[in-house]
Each structure stands twice: as structure tokens, then as C-alpha cells.
Amino acid sequence: MRADMVFAVPGHEVMPLLFVEVGNGAEGLPVVADKVQRYRRCFARRVSTGTSNRREVALWRTVWPATRRDGCPPVALVFTKSVVRVGESVACVNGIVVSSA
């Protein structure tokens, strides 16, 4: 998994870490849904801390600064292609959610 952009602002109260995936409209829903699944798998991956207590942590927490949020960092999907109607964009996002579940 390779994000198009990662914003890391250590100490920020609301969102100290944000992954951004930019789509230009050339990729269909299955491709975008697959990207969402890859983010889920990446964020779920755990590694040993290397200490004697054999504790495991999320791999992403070993690369980017710790956040106060529980769970995974947010991923923003940014679509650069203009969408004619709001309903089309809602249908697109709903399709991604269903396809990546």
C-alpha cells in the first residue's frame, strides 16, 4: 500500500495523521474498493516490538507518530473528476463502501 499523500502533524489535537488517496476518475469502483481493502490490511498488520514481553503493535504506528485516536488513521478519498450531480458522488461512495466491505 502506498498513499498518494500522508499528512503527519504530531501533537495536532484533531487529526495528527491523514492518508490521502487521489482518484482522477479513470479507475472504476472495484479498483478504488480494492485500495480501501489494502489500507485495511495494512493498518491491521502487526509486528513485534522486539521486547521480552512479546508485545505486538500496529505496523503503521512504528512508521508514523502515535495518535490519540483508537483504531486506524483516517483515509481521505479525493476525486479530481467533476461529478455532475451530488447523487452520483453519493452513489460512488456507497458503491466503494459495499465493494470494500
XYZ file of C-alpha atoms in Angstrom, residues 4-5 8 13 15 18 22 26 29 38-39 56 59 63 69 72 76 78 82 88-89 98-99:
23
model
C -0.691 9.388 -2.673
C -0.091 11.737 0.267
C 1.587 13.971 9.694
C -5.476 17.558 18.609
C -6.110 14.804 13.162
C -4.174 11.628 7.482
C -6.444 10.765 -5.075
C -10.044 6.671 -14.611
C -15.301 1.263 -8.282
C -5.403 -2.676 1.054
C -5.481 0.195 3.557
C 2.736 -6.538 19.192
C 2.942 -1.671 11.894
C 6.394 4.431 10.971
C -7.421 8.084 18.063
C -6.829 3.195 12.179
C -9.461 10.692 2.586
C -10.272 12.728 -3.197
C -16.019 16.660 -11.593
C -23.723 10.453 -8.403
C -20.989 11.141 -5.860
C -20.219 -2.004 -0.321
C -17.440 -3.310 -2.582
